[in-house]
Amino acid sequence: MCGTILGGTALPLQAQTQEAASAAPATPAVSADQTISSIVVNGAQRLEPTTVLSYMQLRVGQPYTQEAADQALKDLFETELFKDVSIRNNDGAVIIEVVENPVINRILLEGNKRIKEDKIYPEIRLAPRQIFTRSKVRADVARIVELYKRKGRFAANVEPKMVQLDQNRVDIVFEINEGPKSKVQQINIIGNEVFSDGKLRGEMVTKQSRFYRFFSSSDTYDPDRLAFDQQKLRQFYLTEGYADFRVISAVAELTPDKKDFIITYVVEEGDRYKFGDVTVESDIRDFTPEFLTPQLPMKTGDYYDAKQVEDTVERLSETAGLFGYAFADVRPQFTRNKETLTMDILFQVAESDRVYVERIDINGNTLTQDKVVRREFRLNEGDAFNSFMVKRSANRIKSLGFFQEDLEIEQKQGSAPDRIILEANVEERATGELQLSAGFSSVENFILQASVRQRNFRGKGQELRASVSYSSYSQSIELGFTEPYLFDRNIAVGADVFRRDLNSFNYVNSDRQTTFEQLTTGFQIRAGVPITEYLSASLRYGLSQDDVTLEPTLFFTDSNDDGIRGNSAADVCDPLLAGRYLCDALGKRTTSSIGASLIYDDRDNRIRPTRGQSIVGSLDFAGLGGSVKYLRGRLNASKHWRVFGDFIFTVSGEGGYIHPLEDRGSAADGIDDVRLTDRFFLGEPQIRGFDIRGVGPRVVRSSTIPGLDANGNPINEIVEVTNGTQTDDAIGGRAYYLGRAELEIPLGSGARELGLRPSIFVDVGAVFNVVQPLLLTDLQTQASGTVATRDASGAAITDSTGAIVTATGPLYLSLDDTGQAVQVVDAVNSSGIANPIATSFTERFFGDTMSPRLSVGFGVNWNSPFGPFRIDIAKALLKEPGDDTKLFTFNVGTQF
């Protein structure tokens, strides 16, 4: 902002200072023996003359001297209230001319794009209605420049300007030239002989600027990071046995253009040491050296490793904590032998008292009730201290999801040496979620969702949720409530009520088309109890009603030949149009099931685990009333490790089998005793690299045309159209398995702030074991002549009189519910004209195999401003005929 504001003109402050200095009148020389007879102050506007006089030592009746006048000038300028001051003496009549500093009207910022105003204004000490002073402006400029340096912009420049206004007011404008972000152009290391520059740079947090580090802030210069990298270098050399290593100097030089830095380290590696004698000396009765020494990880002759020593100290302290010694003091004593290049270590465990928990304090919880946190503690007041139980308590509290992720339980000295206070300082996070979202998913296309969820209802740890969702293929409404501690006992109970409307679909070529609609209404009640610290059991009962329908105008017969399907009670599902497997799924049924699960879970965090494992085995029995009867079992397991520092490696597997407990028909008729809607399906999103329901048993229907002779006339031969219409229906299976291996890759702090979590993965799985449906396909016939028409099992088909139905070419069948032929159609009629029904399609059955499907790929989770976003790119390496693959999938705008 430059130019004129309210008639004022912006001038740089430096120019205004020079202008004021040149305009200041010189103080005339005076006689030393004059006495001050009067003092008059001219030019004061906001200040009273008496106030101005109070700032200096000149008084009426005193002798007037040059020294006194100079001191008065100095005193007045030090108040920073005046832009200019002059003193004149007319034979004892002293006249003081002052020009007051202006009042600040407002403070403006220009040019700031990388740092928002709400971050800069708190650094500015000047404020509207304050008196303008140049020293405060200079201090504010320095603070703004320092703020930019902390953001890695060392070339930033701030030019303050003052815009003169009427009534001695000014606007202060800070013109900011942010400059480029200062990168680390190069890292030089001098003095290293054992390890290469590249190896040592890899140990540092600071990285050299490269084009592929656009997601990382590690290549931005940071003085604090420079000091940290020196420690990282020292730690690396100490773990490799170089106990004498030191960093002689670390210098960061700004390039002439002030855009980048060149960092130079000068190091001295020293000699490499090995472990000498490693022993333990303990003053604790339960901690004998004979017991501890054989368990030490380091052995005489191994190369010295300082990290191993630190880990051993921590392990000994934790072991002492398991025995109740919370304040065990473990100190390693080092003896360096330069002649033999060995390091003797004596771990001294000082005497300490067994400790008991005096009190458990919980601070910072304003909404959550104390009992919600206390019941997660594995120790009670009065119990013997146990370090493992303290860590376990912290993990359980974090798994609630109510507090910060880095929660730690502090251990403080109690009222006596054998007493300890455990203090949990929590920071509550928002546990209520109100989500109104619209998005697009590659699975369900357009999505609308509204949900309300409170994971800490009334501060009691209860969960209350309600959700409504709508997409192209599904609509649902659900209500649920969970009480984790019924009557303050460790018994979890819950209930869910739901109504789901699912439009199943198949693929016609690459386009989706709705097949059957499944409307499910029901409820479930559940209860769970712990058996041990990590083992728990749960029971559940559910009752639901399914109503499966097909679009009559598309899939029903036209029994009264009026050209409209489904408008007559006699119209039924036509296997020629829908397929036998879809017609078999129609109708209403009630499922009354009871189930049980056994859960083992020792993960450090159930929300985002980094270590531990989880195993869940469940069994459900349907048949406690209702019209559906089956026994279904499932097993899920996962294990998590933290590897290579902050990488998180996860291996998970699951499998299931459903066994029918009713006889629905003959397998020869293509009827499976497990209904289509109860089977397992596999594909996106469970196994990436394949489309939704893209793995497993399926029926593919391809369009066909009659064969033509040389003259173009139809003959009794059916030819499949390679580029014609193809319908792909997944029909699921009784059994499935699925395995995953995934490595989550840590990013720099900048990417973490954006909520980015990339990973690479391998998925493997299959769904299988289903009765092959009776396909409506052409029958094998002789090349010419009249032959018996046969069904899929090879049996001859007879008409209502018992005569064998014969035909002269490939046929298509329409079968009734008992499997009897009700329609037999030649590929061409007696006149040689192609029959439109017979020449419409042929069906094939694929995918009923337990052979593994395998895919590899990478993906990114992003907590974007408009909702969670997940993108995956996966390539199917192993697949079976009929499987539907998919390279790219994403989901945005709703939870996944």
mmCIF file of C-alpha atoms in Angstrom, residues 170-473:
data_model
loop_
_atom_site.group_PDB
_atom_site.id
_atom_site.type_symbol
_atom_site.label_atom_id
_atom_site.label_comp_id
_atom_site.label_asym_id
_atom_site.label_seq_id
_atom_site.Cartn_x
_atom_site.Cartn_y
_atom_site.Cartn_z
ATOM 1 C CA VAL A 170 -0.334 7.880 10.421
ATOM 2 C CA ASP A 171 -0.872 4.473 8.901
ATOM 3 C CA ILE A 172 2.045 2.069 9.266
ATOM 4 C CA VAL A 173 2.527 -0.221 6.275
ATOM 5 C CA PHE A 174 4.909 -3.179 6.429
ATOM 6 C CA GLU A 175 5.785 -4.061 2.847
ATOM 7 C CA ILE A 176 7.007 -7.654 2.854
ATOM 8 C CA ASN A 177 9.136 -9.270 0.189
ATOM 9 C CA GLU A 178 8.938 -12.925 1.258
ATOM 10 C CA GLY A 179 11.599 -14.221 -1.072
ATOM 11 C CA PRO A 180 12.080 -17.912 -1.885
ATOM 12 C CA LYS A 181 12.236 -20.629 0.715
ATOM 13 C CA SER A 182 15.858 -21.183 1.675
ATOM 14 C CA LYS A 183 16.816 -24.724 0.767
ATOM 15 C CA VAL A 184 19.867 -26.768 1.634
ATOM 16 C CA GLN A 185 21.724 -26.782 -1.663
ATOM 17 C CA GLN A 186 24.565 -29.021 -0.543
ATOM 18 C CA ILE A 187 25.852 -30.897 2.511
ATOM 19 C CA ASN A 188 29.624 -31.342 2.656
ATOM 20 C CA ILE A 189 31.355 -33.641 5.129
ATOM 21 C CA ILE A 190 35.091 -33.403 5.737
ATOM 22 C CA GLY A 191 37.159 -35.903 7.720
ATOM 23 C CA ASN A 192 35.095 -39.065 7.164
ATOM 24 C CA GLU A 193 37.048 -42.056 5.905
ATOM 25 C CA VAL A 194 35.090 -45.135 7.045
ATOM 26 C CA PHE A 195 31.617 -44.062 5.873
ATOM 27 C CA SER A 196 30.748 -42.293 2.631
ATOM 28 C CA ASP A 197 29.129 -38.876 2.415
ATOM 29 C CA GLY A 198 25.947 -40.474 1.108
ATOM 30 C CA LYS A 199 25.723 -42.869 4.044
ATOM 31 C CA LEU A 200 26.146 -40.064 6.575
ATOM 32 C CA ARG A 201 23.670 -37.795 4.783
ATOM 33 C CA GLY A 202 21.170 -40.635 5.028
ATOM 34 C CA GLU A 203 21.449 -40.523 8.825
ATOM 35 C CA MET A 204 20.629 -36.822 8.954
ATOM 36 C CA VAL A 205 17.190 -35.276 9.197
ATOM 37 C CA THR A 206 18.238 -32.436 6.882
ATOM 38 C CA LYS A 207 18.361 -33.437 3.217
ATOM 39 C CA GLN A 208 19.802 -31.816 0.113
ATOM 40 C CA SER A 209 17.255 -30.063 -2.062
ATOM 41 C CA ARG A 210 16.039 -32.289 -4.893
ATOM 42 C CA PHE A 211 13.015 -32.043 -7.201
ATOM 43 C CA TYR A 212 11.372 -35.186 -5.831
ATOM 44 C CA ARG A 213 11.188 -33.804 -2.274
ATOM 45 C CA PHE A 214 8.222 -31.524 -3.031
ATOM 46 C CA PHE A 215 6.170 -33.255 -0.305
ATOM 47 C CA SER A 216 8.890 -32.955 2.321
ATOM 48 C CA SER A 217 10.223 -30.054 4.358
ATOM 49 C CA SER A 218 13.474 -31.865 5.213
ATOM 50 C CA ASP A 219 15.430 -29.865 2.611
ATOM 51 C CA THR A 220 14.520 -26.525 4.238
ATOM 52 C CA TYR A 221 17.278 -24.969 6.298
ATOM 53 C CA ASP A 222 16.623 -24.931 10.044
ATOM 54 C CA PRO A 223 19.323 -23.979 12.587
ATOM 55 C CA ASP A 224 17.755 -26.233 15.232
ATOM 56 C CA ARG A 225 17.815 -29.129 12.790
ATOM 57 C CA LEU A 226 21.501 -28.448 12.156
ATOM 58 C CA ALA A 227 22.257 -29.025 15.841
ATOM 59 C CA PHE A 228 20.045 -32.112 15.877
ATOM 60 C CA ASP A 229 21.908 -33.575 12.893
ATOM 61 C CA GLN A 230 25.171 -33.292 14.794
ATOM 62 C CA GLN A 231 23.629 -35.474 17.481
ATOM 63 C CA LYS A 232 22.376 -37.886 14.825
ATOM 64 C CA LEU A 233 25.886 -38.217 13.415
ATOM 65 C CA ARG A 234 27.308 -38.854 16.847
ATOM 66 C CA GLN A 235 24.644 -41.462 17.624
ATOM 67 C CA PHE A 236 25.341 -43.252 14.350
ATOM 68 C CA TYR A 237 29.089 -43.455 14.944
ATOM 69 C CA LEU A 238 28.580 -44.561 18.547
ATOM 70 C CA THR A 239 26.329 -47.410 17.397
ATOM 71 C CA GLU A 240 29.089 -48.480 15.004
ATOM 72 C CA GLY A 241 31.708 -48.577 17.760
ATOM 73 C CA TYR A 242 33.482 -45.233 17.231
ATOM 74 C CA ALA A 243 33.402 -44.029 20.829
ATOM 75 C CA ASP A 244 35.841 -41.146 20.218
ATOM 76 C CA PHE A 245 33.868 -39.618 17.355
ATOM 77 C CA ARG A 246 33.211 -35.881 17.480
ATOM 78 C CA VAL A 247 31.950 -33.099 15.239
ATOM 79 C CA ILE A 248 34.650 -30.471 15.167
ATOM 80 C CA SER A 249 32.529 -27.826 13.450
ATOM 81 C CA ALA A 250 29.251 -27.358 11.591
ATOM 82 C CA VAL A 251 28.917 -24.243 9.445
ATOM 83 C CA ALA A 252 25.941 -23.116 7.368
ATOM 84 C CA GLU A 253 26.785 -20.541 4.701
ATOM 85 C CA LEU A 254 24.146 -18.558 2.834
ATOM 86 C CA THR A 255 24.732 -18.388 -0.899
ATOM 87 C CA PRO A 256 25.267 -14.912 -2.387
ATOM 88 C CA ASP A 257 21.736 -14.794 -3.767
ATOM 89 C CA LYS A 258 20.385 -15.612 -0.271
ATOM 90 C CA LYS A 259 18.314 -18.440 -1.716
ATOM 91 C CA ASP A 260 20.114 -21.527 -0.450
ATOM 92 C CA PHE A 261 22.500 -22.774 2.209
ATOM 93 C CA ILE A 262 25.634 -24.849 1.970
ATOM 94 C CA ILE A 263 26.323 -26.842 5.141
ATOM 95 C CA THR A 264 29.793 -28.126 5.927
ATOM 96 C CA TYR A 265 30.587 -30.597 8.710
ATOM 97 C CA VAL A 266 34.127 -31.280 9.866
ATOM 98 C CA VAL A 267 34.308 -34.585 11.760
ATOM 99 C CA GLU A 268 36.875 -36.748 13.472
ATOM 100 C CA GLU A 269 36.006 -40.459 13.423
ATOM 101 C CA GLY A 270 38.565 -41.896 15.844
ATOM 102 C CA ASP A 271 39.191 -45.588 16.516
ATOM 103 C CA ARG A 272 36.629 -48.389 16.564
ATOM 104 C CA TYR A 273 36.056 -50.143 19.884
ATOM 105 C CA LYS A 274 34.744 -53.545 20.909
ATOM 106 C CA PHE A 275 32.955 -54.602 24.076
ATOM 107 C CA GLY A 276 35.292 -55.774 26.809
ATOM 108 C CA ASP A 277 34.024 -57.172 30.113
ATOM 109 C CA VAL A 278 30.281 -56.543 30.547
ATOM 110 C CA THR A 279 28.935 -57.153 34.051
ATOM 111 C CA VAL A 280 26.067 -56.180 36.354
ATOM 112 C CA GLU A 281 26.317 -55.061 39.952
ATOM 113 C CA SER A 282 23.039 -54.886 41.854
ATOM 114 C CA ASP A 283 22.147 -53.655 45.319
ATOM 115 C CA ILE A 284 18.548 -54.884 44.972
ATOM 116 C CA ARG A 285 17.880 -58.196 46.657
ATOM 117 C CA ASP A 286 15.660 -59.590 43.886
ATOM 118 C CA PHE A 287 18.074 -58.419 41.211
ATOM 119 C CA THR A 288 21.088 -60.722 41.414
ATOM 120 C CA PRO A 289 24.042 -60.336 39.010
ATOM 121 C CA GLU A 290 24.015 -64.085 38.415
ATOM 122 C CA PHE A 291 20.470 -63.767 37.031
ATOM 123 C CA LEU A 292 20.960 -60.584 35.003
ATOM 124 C CA THR A 293 24.431 -60.914 33.454
ATOM 125 C CA PRO A 294 23.599 -63.883 31.154
ATOM 126 C CA GLN A 295 20.598 -61.929 29.800
ATOM 127 C CA LEU A 296 22.626 -58.940 28.623
ATOM 128 C CA PRO A 297 22.437 -58.605 24.809
ATOM 129 C CA MET A 298 26.051 -57.552 24.266
ATOM 130 C CA LYS A 299 28.930 -60.026 24.416
ATOM 131 C CA THR A 300 32.679 -59.581 24.829
ATOM 132 C CA GLY A 301 34.242 -59.138 21.401
ATOM 133 C CA ASP A 302 31.204 -57.563 19.760
ATOM 134 C CA TYR A 303 31.660 -54.115 18.315
ATOM 135 C CA TYR A 304 30.661 -51.415 20.762
ATOM 136 C CA ASP A 305 27.109 -50.100 20.269
ATOM 137 C CA ALA A 306 25.956 -47.142 22.388
ATOM 138 C CA LYS A 307 22.324 -47.676 21.382
ATOM 139 C CA GLN A 308 22.510 -51.219 22.711
ATOM 140 C CA VAL A 309 23.815 -49.863 26.002
ATOM 141 C CA GLU A 310 20.915 -47.372 26.230
ATOM 142 C CA ASP A 311 18.409 -50.099 25.442
ATOM 143 C CA THR A 312 19.944 -52.315 28.112
ATOM 144 C CA VAL A 313 19.612 -49.564 30.732
ATOM 145 C CA GLU A 314 15.963 -49.106 29.771
ATOM 146 C CA ARG A 315 15.356 -52.855 29.817
ATOM 147 C CA LEU A 316 16.918 -53.239 33.253
ATOM 148 C CA SER A 317 14.817 -50.328 34.545
ATOM 149 C CA GLU A 318 11.642 -51.871 33.120
ATOM 150 C CA THR A 319 12.534 -55.252 34.566
ATOM 151 C CA ALA A 320 13.031 -53.643 37.962
ATOM 152 C CA GLY A 321 9.642 -51.980 37.497
ATOM 153 C CA LEU A 322 8.041 -55.382 36.964
ATOM 154 C CA PHE A 323 9.259 -56.324 40.436
ATOM 155 C CA GLY A 324 7.810 -53.114 41.899
ATOM 156 C CA TYR A 325 10.966 -50.940 41.964
ATOM 157 C CA ALA A 326 9.681 -47.846 40.174
ATOM 158 C CA PHE A 327 12.722 -45.663 40.897
ATOM 159 C CA ALA A 328 15.476 -48.173 40.252
ATOM 160 C CA ASP A 329 18.637 -46.279 39.315
ATOM 161 C CA VAL A 330 20.616 -48.077 36.610
ATOM 162 C CA ARG A 331 23.920 -46.419 35.720
ATOM 163 C CA PRO A 332 26.448 -47.772 33.212
ATOM 164 C CA GLN A 333 30.094 -47.235 34.134
ATOM 165 C CA PHE A 334 32.495 -47.146 31.160
ATOM 166 C CA THR A 335 36.174 -48.055 31.201
ATOM 167 C CA ARG A 336 37.910 -47.245 27.936
ATOM 168 C CA ASN A 337 41.074 -49.212 27.063
ATOM 169 C CA LYS A 338 42.855 -47.340 24.286
ATOM 170 C CA GLU A 339 45.612 -49.943 24.017
ATOM 171 C CA THR A 340 43.258 -52.844 23.289
ATOM 172 C CA LEU A 341 40.453 -50.666 21.851
ATOM 173 C CA THR A 342 37.896 -52.261 24.157
ATOM 174 C CA MET A 343 35.157 -50.772 26.312
ATOM 175 C CA ASP A 344 34.402 -52.421 29.675
ATOM 176 C CA ILE A 345 30.895 -51.724 30.990
ATOM 177 C CA LEU A 346 29.561 -52.198 34.487
ATOM 178 C CA PHE A 347 25.806 -51.723 34.929
ATOM 179 C CA GLN A 348 25.254 -50.542 38.494
ATOM 180 C CA VAL A 349 21.753 -51.022 39.853
ATOM 181 C CA ALA A 350 21.485 -48.892 42.980
ATOM 182 C CA GLU A 351 19.468 -49.972 45.989
ATOM 183 C CA SER A 352 15.846 -48.794 46.007
ATOM 184 C CA ASP A 353 12.662 -49.582 47.870
ATOM 185 C CA ARG A 354 9.768 -51.562 46.484
ATOM 186 C CA VAL A 355 7.159 -48.997 45.497
ATOM 187 C CA TYR A 356 3.382 -48.943 45.882
ATOM 188 C CA VAL A 357 0.832 -46.750 44.139
ATOM 189 C CA GLU A 358 -0.202 -44.023 46.559
ATOM 190 C CA ARG A 359 -2.572 -42.122 44.299
ATOM 191 C CA ILE A 360 -3.790 -41.896 40.707
ATOM 192 C CA ASP A 361 -4.420 -38.345 39.481
ATOM 193 C CA ILE A 362 -6.251 -37.476 36.280
ATOM 194 C CA ASN A 363 -5.935 -33.911 35.003
ATOM 195 C CA GLY A 364 -7.316 -32.094 31.984
ATOM 196 C CA ASN A 365 -10.603 -33.970 31.553
ATOM 197 C CA THR A 366 -13.372 -31.381 31.521
ATOM 198 C CA LEU A 367 -16.019 -33.482 29.747
ATOM 199 C CA THR A 368 -14.965 -37.086 30.367
ATOM 200 C CA GLN A 369 -15.801 -38.426 33.788
ATOM 201 C CA ASP A 370 -12.897 -39.614 35.925
ATOM 202 C CA LYS A 371 -14.247 -43.147 36.118
ATOM 203 C CA VAL A 372 -14.035 -43.519 32.333
ATOM 204 C CA VAL A 373 -10.260 -43.015 32.547
ATOM 205 C CA ARG A 374 -9.721 -44.810 35.860
ATOM 206 C CA ARG A 375 -11.346 -48.039 34.706
ATOM 207 C CA GLU A 376 -8.705 -48.303 31.972
ATOM 208 C CA PHE A 377 -5.897 -48.339 34.565
ATOM 209 C CA ARG A 378 -4.453 -51.789 35.153
ATOM 210 C CA LEU A 379 -3.224 -50.646 38.587
ATOM 211 C CA ASN A 380 -5.261 -49.507 41.571
ATOM 212 C CA GLU A 381 -4.268 -47.313 44.470
ATOM 213 C CA GLY A 382 -2.412 -49.474 46.966
ATOM 214 C CA ASP A 383 -1.160 -51.980 44.366
ATOM 215 C CA ALA A 384 2.520 -52.764 43.970
ATOM 216 C CA PHE A 385 4.023 -50.721 41.166
ATOM 217 C CA ASN A 386 4.470 -52.510 37.836
ATOM 218 C CA SER A 387 5.965 -50.665 34.857
ATOM 219 C CA PHE A 388 4.377 -53.014 32.334
ATOM 220 C CA MET A 389 0.927 -52.340 33.747
ATOM 221 C CA VAL A 390 1.554 -48.584 33.598
ATOM 222 C CA LYS A 391 2.411 -48.797 29.899
ATOM 223 C CA ARG A 392 -0.587 -51.021 29.277
ATOM 224 C CA SER A 393 -2.818 -48.489 31.037
ATOM 225 C CA ALA A 394 -1.543 -45.685 28.804
ATOM 226 C CA ASN A 395 -2.240 -47.763 25.687
ATOM 227 C CA ARG A 396 -5.778 -48.551 26.820
ATOM 228 C CA ILE A 397 -6.515 -44.873 27.511
ATOM 229 C CA LYS A 398 -5.195 -43.878 24.088
ATOM 230 C CA SER A 399 -7.336 -46.583 22.463
ATOM 231 C CA LEU A 400 -10.448 -44.847 23.746
ATOM 232 C CA GLY A 401 -9.861 -42.167 21.129
ATOM 233 C CA PHE A 402 -10.926 -39.396 23.507
ATOM 234 C CA PHE A 403 -7.470 -37.928 24.172
ATOM 235 C CA GLN A 404 -4.160 -37.022 22.508
ATOM 236 C CA GLU A 405 -2.136 -39.742 20.780
ATOM 237 C CA ASP A 406 1.108 -39.017 22.672
ATOM 238 C CA LEU A 407 -0.443 -39.491 26.101
ATOM 239 C CA GLU A 408 1.974 -40.661 28.800
ATOM 240 C CA ILE A 409 1.396 -41.504 32.451
ATOM 241 C CA GLU A 410 3.887 -39.607 34.593
ATOM 242 C CA GLN A 411 5.439 -41.195 37.650
ATOM 243 C CA LYS A 412 6.032 -38.857 40.603
ATOM 244 C CA GLN A 413 7.492 -39.390 44.024
ATOM 245 C CA GLY A 414 4.813 -39.904 46.652
ATOM 246 C CA SER A 415 4.701 -38.863 50.304
ATOM 247 C CA ALA A 416 7.283 -41.525 51.217
ATOM 248 C CA PRO A 417 10.213 -43.182 49.389
ATOM 249 C CA ASP A 418 8.128 -46.300 48.801
ATOM 250 C CA ARG A 419 5.115 -44.414 47.450
ATOM 251 C CA ILE A 420 4.476 -43.292 43.880
ATOM 252 C CA ILE A 421 1.857 -41.052 42.288
ATOM 253 C CA LEU A 422 0.653 -41.886 38.797
ATOM 254 C CA GLU A 423 -0.524 -38.804 36.940
ATOM 255 C CA ALA A 424 -2.398 -38.878 33.643
ATOM 256 C CA ASN A 425 -2.421 -35.431 32.051
ATOM 257 C CA VAL A 426 -4.959 -35.732 29.259
ATOM 258 C CA GLU A 427 -5.951 -33.341 26.506
ATOM 259 C CA GLU A 428 -9.489 -33.981 25.373
ATOM 260 C CA ARG A 429 -10.256 -34.136 21.684
ATOM 261 C CA ALA A 430 -13.587 -33.640 19.993
ATOM 262 C CA THR A 431 -15.491 -36.919 20.160
ATOM 263 C CA GLY A 432 -18.680 -35.733 18.499
ATOM 264 C CA GLU A 433 -18.930 -36.033 14.751
ATOM 265 C CA LEU A 434 -21.512 -34.318 12.577
ATOM 266 C CA GLN A 435 -20.941 -35.174 8.956
ATOM 267 C CA LEU A 436 -22.864 -33.867 5.983
ATOM 268 C CA SER A 437 -21.039 -34.902 2.879
ATOM 269 C CA ALA A 438 -21.382 -35.395 -0.821
ATOM 270 C CA GLY A 439 -18.814 -37.164 -2.858
ATOM 271 C CA PHE A 440 -17.964 -39.512 -5.642
ATOM 272 C CA SER A 441 -16.756 -43.067 -5.240
ATOM 273 C CA SER A 442 -15.497 -45.396 -7.919
ATOM 274 C CA VAL A 443 -17.495 -48.118 -6.144
ATOM 275 C CA GLU A 444 -20.878 -46.428 -5.678
ATOM 276 C CA ASN A 445 -20.628 -43.349 -7.920
ATOM 277 C CA PHE A 446 -22.415 -40.342 -6.372
ATOM 278 C CA ILE A 447 -22.779 -40.485 -2.586
ATOM 279 C CA LEU A 448 -24.764 -38.431 -0.080
ATOM 280 C CA GLN A 449 -24.290 -39.100 3.599
ATOM 281 C CA ALA A 450 -25.427 -37.566 6.866
ATOM 282 C CA SER A 451 -24.336 -38.973 10.183
ATOM 283 C CA VAL A 452 -24.208 -37.992 13.817
ATOM 284 C CA ARG A 453 -21.901 -39.855 16.163
ATOM 285 C CA GLN A 454 -20.864 -39.217 19.736
ATOM 286 C CA ARG A 455 -18.165 -41.607 20.938
ATOM 287 C CA ASN A 456 -18.176 -40.173 24.455
ATOM 288 C CA PHE A 457 -21.861 -39.555 25.071
ATOM 289 C CA ARG A 458 -22.446 -37.544 28.278
ATOM 290 C CA GLY A 459 -18.772 -38.046 29.139
ATOM 291 C CA LYS A 460 -19.477 -41.669 30.141
ATOM 292 C CA GLY A 461 -17.669 -43.358 27.260
ATOM 293 C CA GLN A 462 -20.950 -44.415 25.678
ATOM 294 C CA GLU A 463 -21.346 -44.373 21.911
ATOM 295 C CA LEU A 464 -24.466 -43.073 20.208
ATOM 296 C CA ARG A 465 -24.728 -42.957 16.434
ATOM 297 C CA ALA A 466 -27.245 -42.347 13.667
ATOM 298 C CA SER A 467 -26.599 -42.278 9.943
ATOM 299 C CA VAL A 468 -28.399 -41.923 6.651
ATOM 300 C CA SER A 469 -26.712 -42.588 3.318
ATOM 301 C CA TYR A 470 -27.723 -42.558 -0.302
ATOM 302 C CA SER A 471 -25.844 -43.615 -3.422
ATOM 303 C CA SER A 472 -26.614 -44.965 -6.849
ATOM 304 C CA TYR A 473 -26.659 -48.544 -5.544
#
